[in-house]
Coordinates of C-alpha atoms and ligand atoms in Angstrom, one line a residue:
X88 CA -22.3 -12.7 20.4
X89 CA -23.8 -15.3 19.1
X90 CA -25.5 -16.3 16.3
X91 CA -28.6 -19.4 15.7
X92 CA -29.7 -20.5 12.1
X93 CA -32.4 -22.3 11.3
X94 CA -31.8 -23.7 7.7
X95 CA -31.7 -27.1 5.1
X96 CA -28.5 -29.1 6.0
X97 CA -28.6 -30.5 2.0
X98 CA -26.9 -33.0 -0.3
X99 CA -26.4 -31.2 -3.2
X100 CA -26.2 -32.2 -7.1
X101 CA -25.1 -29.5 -9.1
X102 CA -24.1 -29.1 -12.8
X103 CA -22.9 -25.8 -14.1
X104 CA -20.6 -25.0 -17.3
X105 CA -17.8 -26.0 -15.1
X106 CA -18.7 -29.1 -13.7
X107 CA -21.0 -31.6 -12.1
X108 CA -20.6 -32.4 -8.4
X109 CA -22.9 -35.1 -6.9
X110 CA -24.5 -35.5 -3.8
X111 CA -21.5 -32.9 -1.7
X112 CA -22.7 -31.4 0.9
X113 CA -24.4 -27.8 1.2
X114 CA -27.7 -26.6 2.3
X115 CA -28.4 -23.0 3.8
X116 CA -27.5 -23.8 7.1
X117 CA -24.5 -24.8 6.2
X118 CA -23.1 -22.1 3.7
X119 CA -24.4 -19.5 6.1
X120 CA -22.7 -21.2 9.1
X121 CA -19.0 -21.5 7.2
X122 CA -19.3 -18.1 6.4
X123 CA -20.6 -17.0 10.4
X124 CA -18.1 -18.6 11.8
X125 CA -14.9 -16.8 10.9
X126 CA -16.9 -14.0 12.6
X127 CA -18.8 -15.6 15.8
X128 CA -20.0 -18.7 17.3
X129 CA -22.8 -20.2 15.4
X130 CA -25.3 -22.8 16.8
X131 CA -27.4 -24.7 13.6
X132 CA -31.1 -26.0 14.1
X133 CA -31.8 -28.4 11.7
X134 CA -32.6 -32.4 10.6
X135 CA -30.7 -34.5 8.4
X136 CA -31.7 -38.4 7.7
X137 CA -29.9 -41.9 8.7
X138 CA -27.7 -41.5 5.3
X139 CA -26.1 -38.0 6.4
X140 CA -22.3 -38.9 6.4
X141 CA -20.6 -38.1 9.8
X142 CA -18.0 -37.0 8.8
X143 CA -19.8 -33.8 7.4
X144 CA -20.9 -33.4 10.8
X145 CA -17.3 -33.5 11.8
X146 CA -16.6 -30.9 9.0
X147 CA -19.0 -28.5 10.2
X148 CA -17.7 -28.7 13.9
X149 CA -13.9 -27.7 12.4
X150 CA -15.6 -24.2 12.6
X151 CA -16.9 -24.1 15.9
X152 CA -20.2 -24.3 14.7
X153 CA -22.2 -25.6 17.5
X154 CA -24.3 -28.8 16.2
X155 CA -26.2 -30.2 19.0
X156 CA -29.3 -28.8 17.3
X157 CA -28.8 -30.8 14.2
X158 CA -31.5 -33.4 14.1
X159 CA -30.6 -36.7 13.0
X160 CA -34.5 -38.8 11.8
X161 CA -35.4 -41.9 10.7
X162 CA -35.4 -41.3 6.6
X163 CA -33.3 -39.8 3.8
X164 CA -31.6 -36.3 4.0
X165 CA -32.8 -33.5 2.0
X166 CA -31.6 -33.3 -1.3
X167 CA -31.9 -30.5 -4.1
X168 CA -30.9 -30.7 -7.4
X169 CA -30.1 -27.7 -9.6
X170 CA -28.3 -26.5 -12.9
X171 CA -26.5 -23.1 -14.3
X172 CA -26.1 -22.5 -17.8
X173 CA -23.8 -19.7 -18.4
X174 CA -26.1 -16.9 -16.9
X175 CA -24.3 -17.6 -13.3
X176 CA -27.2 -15.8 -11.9
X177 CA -30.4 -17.9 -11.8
X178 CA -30.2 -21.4 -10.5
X179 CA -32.7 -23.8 -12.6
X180 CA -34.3 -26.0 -9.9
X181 CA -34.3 -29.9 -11.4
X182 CA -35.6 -31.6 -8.3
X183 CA -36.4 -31.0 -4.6
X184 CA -36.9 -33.8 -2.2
X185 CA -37.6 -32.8 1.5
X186 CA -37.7 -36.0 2.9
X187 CA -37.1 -35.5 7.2
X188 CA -37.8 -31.4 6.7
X189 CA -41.4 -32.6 5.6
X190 CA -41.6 -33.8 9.5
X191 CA -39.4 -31.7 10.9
X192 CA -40.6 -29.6 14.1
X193 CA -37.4 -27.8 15.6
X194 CA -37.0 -27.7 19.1
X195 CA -34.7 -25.3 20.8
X196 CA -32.1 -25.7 23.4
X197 CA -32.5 -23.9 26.1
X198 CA -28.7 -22.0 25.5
X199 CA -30.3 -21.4 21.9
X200 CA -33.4 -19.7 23.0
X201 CA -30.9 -16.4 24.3
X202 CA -28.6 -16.1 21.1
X203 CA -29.0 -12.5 20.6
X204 CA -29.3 -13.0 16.6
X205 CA -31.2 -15.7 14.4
X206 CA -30.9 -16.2 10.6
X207 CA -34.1 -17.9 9.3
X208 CA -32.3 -19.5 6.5
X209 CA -34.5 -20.8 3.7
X210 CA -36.4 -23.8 4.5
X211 CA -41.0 -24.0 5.0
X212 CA -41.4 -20.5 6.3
X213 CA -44.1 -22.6 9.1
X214 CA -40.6 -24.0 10.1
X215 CA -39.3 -20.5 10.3
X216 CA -41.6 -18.9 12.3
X217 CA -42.0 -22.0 14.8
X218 CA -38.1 -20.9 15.5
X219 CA -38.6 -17.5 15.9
X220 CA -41.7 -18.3 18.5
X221 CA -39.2 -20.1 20.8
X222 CA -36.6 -17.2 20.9
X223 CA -36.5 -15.6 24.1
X224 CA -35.2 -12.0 22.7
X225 CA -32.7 -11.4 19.9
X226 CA -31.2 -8.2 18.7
X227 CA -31.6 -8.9 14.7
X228 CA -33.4 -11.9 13.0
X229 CA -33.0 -11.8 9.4
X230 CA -34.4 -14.3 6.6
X231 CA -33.9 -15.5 3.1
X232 CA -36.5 -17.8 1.5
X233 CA -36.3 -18.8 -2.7
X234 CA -39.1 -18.9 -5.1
X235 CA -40.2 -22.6 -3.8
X236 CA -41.7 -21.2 -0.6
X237 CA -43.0 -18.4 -2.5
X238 CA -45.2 -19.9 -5.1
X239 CA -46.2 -22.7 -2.1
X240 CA -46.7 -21.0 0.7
X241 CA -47.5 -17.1 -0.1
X242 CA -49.5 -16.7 3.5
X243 CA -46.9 -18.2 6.1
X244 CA -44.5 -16.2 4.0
X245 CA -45.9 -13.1 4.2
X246 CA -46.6 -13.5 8.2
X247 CA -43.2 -14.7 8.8
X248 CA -41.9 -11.8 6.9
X249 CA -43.6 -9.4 9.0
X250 CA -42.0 -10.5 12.2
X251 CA -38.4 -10.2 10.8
X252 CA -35.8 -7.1 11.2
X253 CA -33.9 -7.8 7.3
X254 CA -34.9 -9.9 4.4
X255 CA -32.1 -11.2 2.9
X256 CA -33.4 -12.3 -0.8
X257 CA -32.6 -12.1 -4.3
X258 CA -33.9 -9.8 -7.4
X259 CA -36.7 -12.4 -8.5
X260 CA -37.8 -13.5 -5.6
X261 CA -38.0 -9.4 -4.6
X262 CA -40.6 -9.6 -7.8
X263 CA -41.8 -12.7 -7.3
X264 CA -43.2 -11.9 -3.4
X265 CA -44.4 -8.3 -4.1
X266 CA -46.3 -9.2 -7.3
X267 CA -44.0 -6.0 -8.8
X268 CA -41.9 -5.6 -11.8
X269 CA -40.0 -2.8 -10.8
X270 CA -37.1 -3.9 -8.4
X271 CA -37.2 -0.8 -5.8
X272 CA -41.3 -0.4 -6.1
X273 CA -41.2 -4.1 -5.2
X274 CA -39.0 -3.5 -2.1
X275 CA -41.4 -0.8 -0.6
X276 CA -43.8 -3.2 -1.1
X277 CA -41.9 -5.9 1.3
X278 CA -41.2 -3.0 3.5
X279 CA -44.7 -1.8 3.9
X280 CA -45.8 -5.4 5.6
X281 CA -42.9 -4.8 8.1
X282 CA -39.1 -5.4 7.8
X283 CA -36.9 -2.9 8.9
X284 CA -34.5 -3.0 5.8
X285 CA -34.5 -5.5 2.8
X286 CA -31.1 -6.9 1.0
X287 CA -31.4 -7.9 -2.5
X288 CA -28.7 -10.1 -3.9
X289 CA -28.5 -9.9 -7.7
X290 CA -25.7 -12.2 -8.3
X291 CA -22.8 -10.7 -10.8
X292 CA -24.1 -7.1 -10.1
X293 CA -24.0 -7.0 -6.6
X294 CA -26.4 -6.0 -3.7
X295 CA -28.6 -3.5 -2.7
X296 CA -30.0 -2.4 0.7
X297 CA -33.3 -0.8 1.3
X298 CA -34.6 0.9 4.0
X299 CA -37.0 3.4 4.4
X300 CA -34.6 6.0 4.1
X301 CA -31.6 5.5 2.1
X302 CA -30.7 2.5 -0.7
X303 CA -27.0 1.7 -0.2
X304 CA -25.4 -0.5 -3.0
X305 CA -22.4 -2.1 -3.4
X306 CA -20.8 -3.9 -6.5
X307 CA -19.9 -7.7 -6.3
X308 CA -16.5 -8.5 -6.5
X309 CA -14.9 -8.5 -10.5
X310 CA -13.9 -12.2 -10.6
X311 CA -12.7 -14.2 -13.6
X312 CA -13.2 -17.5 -12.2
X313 CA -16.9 -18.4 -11.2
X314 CA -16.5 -22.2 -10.6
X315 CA -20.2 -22.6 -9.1
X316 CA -22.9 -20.2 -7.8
X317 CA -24.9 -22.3 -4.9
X318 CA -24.5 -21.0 -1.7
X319 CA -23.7 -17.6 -2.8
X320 CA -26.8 -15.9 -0.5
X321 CA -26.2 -17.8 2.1
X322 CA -22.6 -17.3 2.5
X323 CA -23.5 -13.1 1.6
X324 CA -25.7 -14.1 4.5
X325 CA -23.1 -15.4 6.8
X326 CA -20.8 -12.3 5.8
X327 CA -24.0 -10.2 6.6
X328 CA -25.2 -11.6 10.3
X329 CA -21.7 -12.6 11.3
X330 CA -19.9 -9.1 11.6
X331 CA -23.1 -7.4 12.8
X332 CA -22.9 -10.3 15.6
X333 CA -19.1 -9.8 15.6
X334 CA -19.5 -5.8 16.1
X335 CA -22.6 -5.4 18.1
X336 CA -23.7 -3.2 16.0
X337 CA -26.5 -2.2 13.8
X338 CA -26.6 1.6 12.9
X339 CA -26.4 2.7 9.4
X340 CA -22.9 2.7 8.6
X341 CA -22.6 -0.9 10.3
X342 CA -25.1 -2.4 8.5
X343 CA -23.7 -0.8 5.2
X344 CA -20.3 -2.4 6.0
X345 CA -22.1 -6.0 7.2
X346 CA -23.2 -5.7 2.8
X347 CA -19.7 -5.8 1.9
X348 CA -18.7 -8.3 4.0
X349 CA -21.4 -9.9 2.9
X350 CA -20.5 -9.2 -0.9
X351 CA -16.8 -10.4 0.2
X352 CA -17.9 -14.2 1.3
X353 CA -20.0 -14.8 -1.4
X354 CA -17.4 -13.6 -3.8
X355 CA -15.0 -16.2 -1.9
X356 CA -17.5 -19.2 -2.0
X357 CA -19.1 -19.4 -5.5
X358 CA -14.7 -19.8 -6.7
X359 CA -14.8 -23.8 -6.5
X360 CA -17.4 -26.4 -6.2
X361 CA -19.6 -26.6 -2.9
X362 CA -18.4 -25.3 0.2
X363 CA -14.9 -25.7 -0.6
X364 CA -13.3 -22.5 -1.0
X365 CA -15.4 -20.9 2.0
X366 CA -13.8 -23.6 4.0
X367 CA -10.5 -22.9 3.2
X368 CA -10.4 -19.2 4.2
X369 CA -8.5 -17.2 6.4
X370 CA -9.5 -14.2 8.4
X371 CA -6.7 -12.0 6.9
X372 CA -8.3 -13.0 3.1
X373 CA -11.2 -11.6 4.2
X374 CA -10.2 -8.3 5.0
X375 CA -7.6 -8.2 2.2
X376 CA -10.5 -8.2 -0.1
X377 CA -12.9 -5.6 2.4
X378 CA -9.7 -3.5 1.1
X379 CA -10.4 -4.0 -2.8
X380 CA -14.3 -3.5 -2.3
X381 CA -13.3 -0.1 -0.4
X382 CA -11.1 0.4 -3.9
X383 CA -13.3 -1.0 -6.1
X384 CA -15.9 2.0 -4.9
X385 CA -13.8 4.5 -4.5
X386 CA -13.7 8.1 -6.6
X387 CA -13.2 11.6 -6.0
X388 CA -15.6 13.8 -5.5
X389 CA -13.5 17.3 -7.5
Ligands
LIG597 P1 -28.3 -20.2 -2.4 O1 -27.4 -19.6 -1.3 O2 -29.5 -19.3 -2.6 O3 -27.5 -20.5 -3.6 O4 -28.9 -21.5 -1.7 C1 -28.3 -22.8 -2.0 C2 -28.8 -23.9 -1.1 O5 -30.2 -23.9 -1.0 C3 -28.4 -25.2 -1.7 O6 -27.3 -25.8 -1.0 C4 -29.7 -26.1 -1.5 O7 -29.5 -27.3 -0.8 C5 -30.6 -25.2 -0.7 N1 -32.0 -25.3 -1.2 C6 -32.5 -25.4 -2.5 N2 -33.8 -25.4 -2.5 C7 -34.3 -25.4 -1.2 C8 -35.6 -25.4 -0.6 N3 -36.7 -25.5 -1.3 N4 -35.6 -25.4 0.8 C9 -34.5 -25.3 1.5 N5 -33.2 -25.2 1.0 C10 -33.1 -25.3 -0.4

């Protein structure tokens, strides 16, 4: 079953202790459709500008993914710039340029209207919703947005979140949208305007699911070498959406599972530089290391 995201299609500059990549590729459409894709077929809706190198196009269709819905405008591509100091965790924003996502106005194809589940990746949450008003039906839709969107756009936020099954975000901006210090009060607060379940990433120590009934967390994976954080959500993202697509399910246990997977791409992607170790992945990686999360959890109950 397949899967649509809406989402920026970035060049990226990043510094961390590690390193300092310029200009590579990334964007939230496109860690969350690496990591999709070794689950499902993924279909991308976004824009990029005249200066957006083909032959990242040509990467992204390696995978399958389906690009017909990626724009190319008149103009420069969107371009962030952002820095880690040795707290891997929080991503210090240096510069944001939107350039064509300040015009863009997505239009579906008609095959893209039916996908049974959208991922609302962070980008304008107006952008968002005018996505999720053109879908005929899905199963799930799920959404991330980041602290940007939050401090600009409170209201369209806030809307958009009502209309959506999961919230995918991290600790902060859990805070930062509820107006709530305490991390689980803050959660009931997103869950009282509507979402089914809310996913808090929170970087080195792991992810926790909410729901109305139960909070489900699991650990994130014990690495050594952390080469560069970006993308991390979006690939947990991709993990997420992509085996719930994969499985057709959504019950409890699935969606407890979907966290791990999620836990296990993220843990894969923020190893080297951009999108680089995500892309080099194979399916039976992937479960080897489903296996150590099972052990990493595991005790006895005597
Ligand atoms: P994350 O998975 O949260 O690390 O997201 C990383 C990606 O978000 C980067 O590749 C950026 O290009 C992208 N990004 C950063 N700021 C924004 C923004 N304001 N809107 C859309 N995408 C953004």
């Amino acid at each position: 079953m397949g899967i649509l995201v809406v989402g920026s299609v970035a060049l990226d500059s990043v510094q961390t202790p590690f390193g300092r990549e310029q200009e590579i590729l990334g964007g939230s459409a496109v860690y969350f459709s690496i990591a999709a894709s070794y689950f499902t077929n993924v279909s991308v809706v976004a824009v990029v500008g005249e200066d957006f190198p083909q032959a990242h196009v040509a990467f992204l269709q390696k995978f399958g993914i389906d690009t017909a819905g990626l724009e190319r405008k008149p103009g420069r591509t969107f371009r962030w710039q952002g820095e880690y100091s040795f707290d891997l965790n929080t991503a210090r924003t240096l510069d944001t340029q939107l350039n064509v996502f300040a015009e863009f106005s997505p239009k579906l194809l008609s095959q893209q209207r039916t996908l049974e589940y959208l991922f609302l990746g962070n980008i304008d949450p107006d952008l968002q919703r005018k996505v999720l008003e053109q879908m005929q039906r899905p199963k799930i839709v799920a959404c991330d947005t980041m602290n940007y969107w939050i401090e600009r756009k409170p209201e369209s936020l806030r809307r958009m979140v009502a209309l959506v099954d999961i919230l995918i975000i991290n600790d902060a901006e859990t805070r930062q949208m509820a107006g709530e210090a305490n991390l689980i009060r803050a959660a009931n607060v997103i869950l009282g305007w509507g979402p089914r379940a809310i996913v808090i990433k929170r970087g080195e120590y792991g992810a926790l699911m909410i729901d109305r009934e139960a909070a489900f967390g699991a650990p994130a994976f014990p690495l050594t070498d952390v080469a560069d954080p970006t993308g991390a959500g979006d690939s947990f993202a991709g993990g997420f959406i992509g085996y719930l697509a994969a499985t057709g399910t959504q019950d409890s246990a699935a969606l407890r599972k979907a966290v791990v997977f999620g836990s296990v791409m993220a843990s894969f992607n923020v190893s080297e530089f951009g999108p680089r170790r995500l892309a080099a992945l194979t399916y039976p990686e992937i479960e080897g290391r489903f296996r150590e999360f099972r052990d990493l959890t595991r005790f006895e109950d005597i």
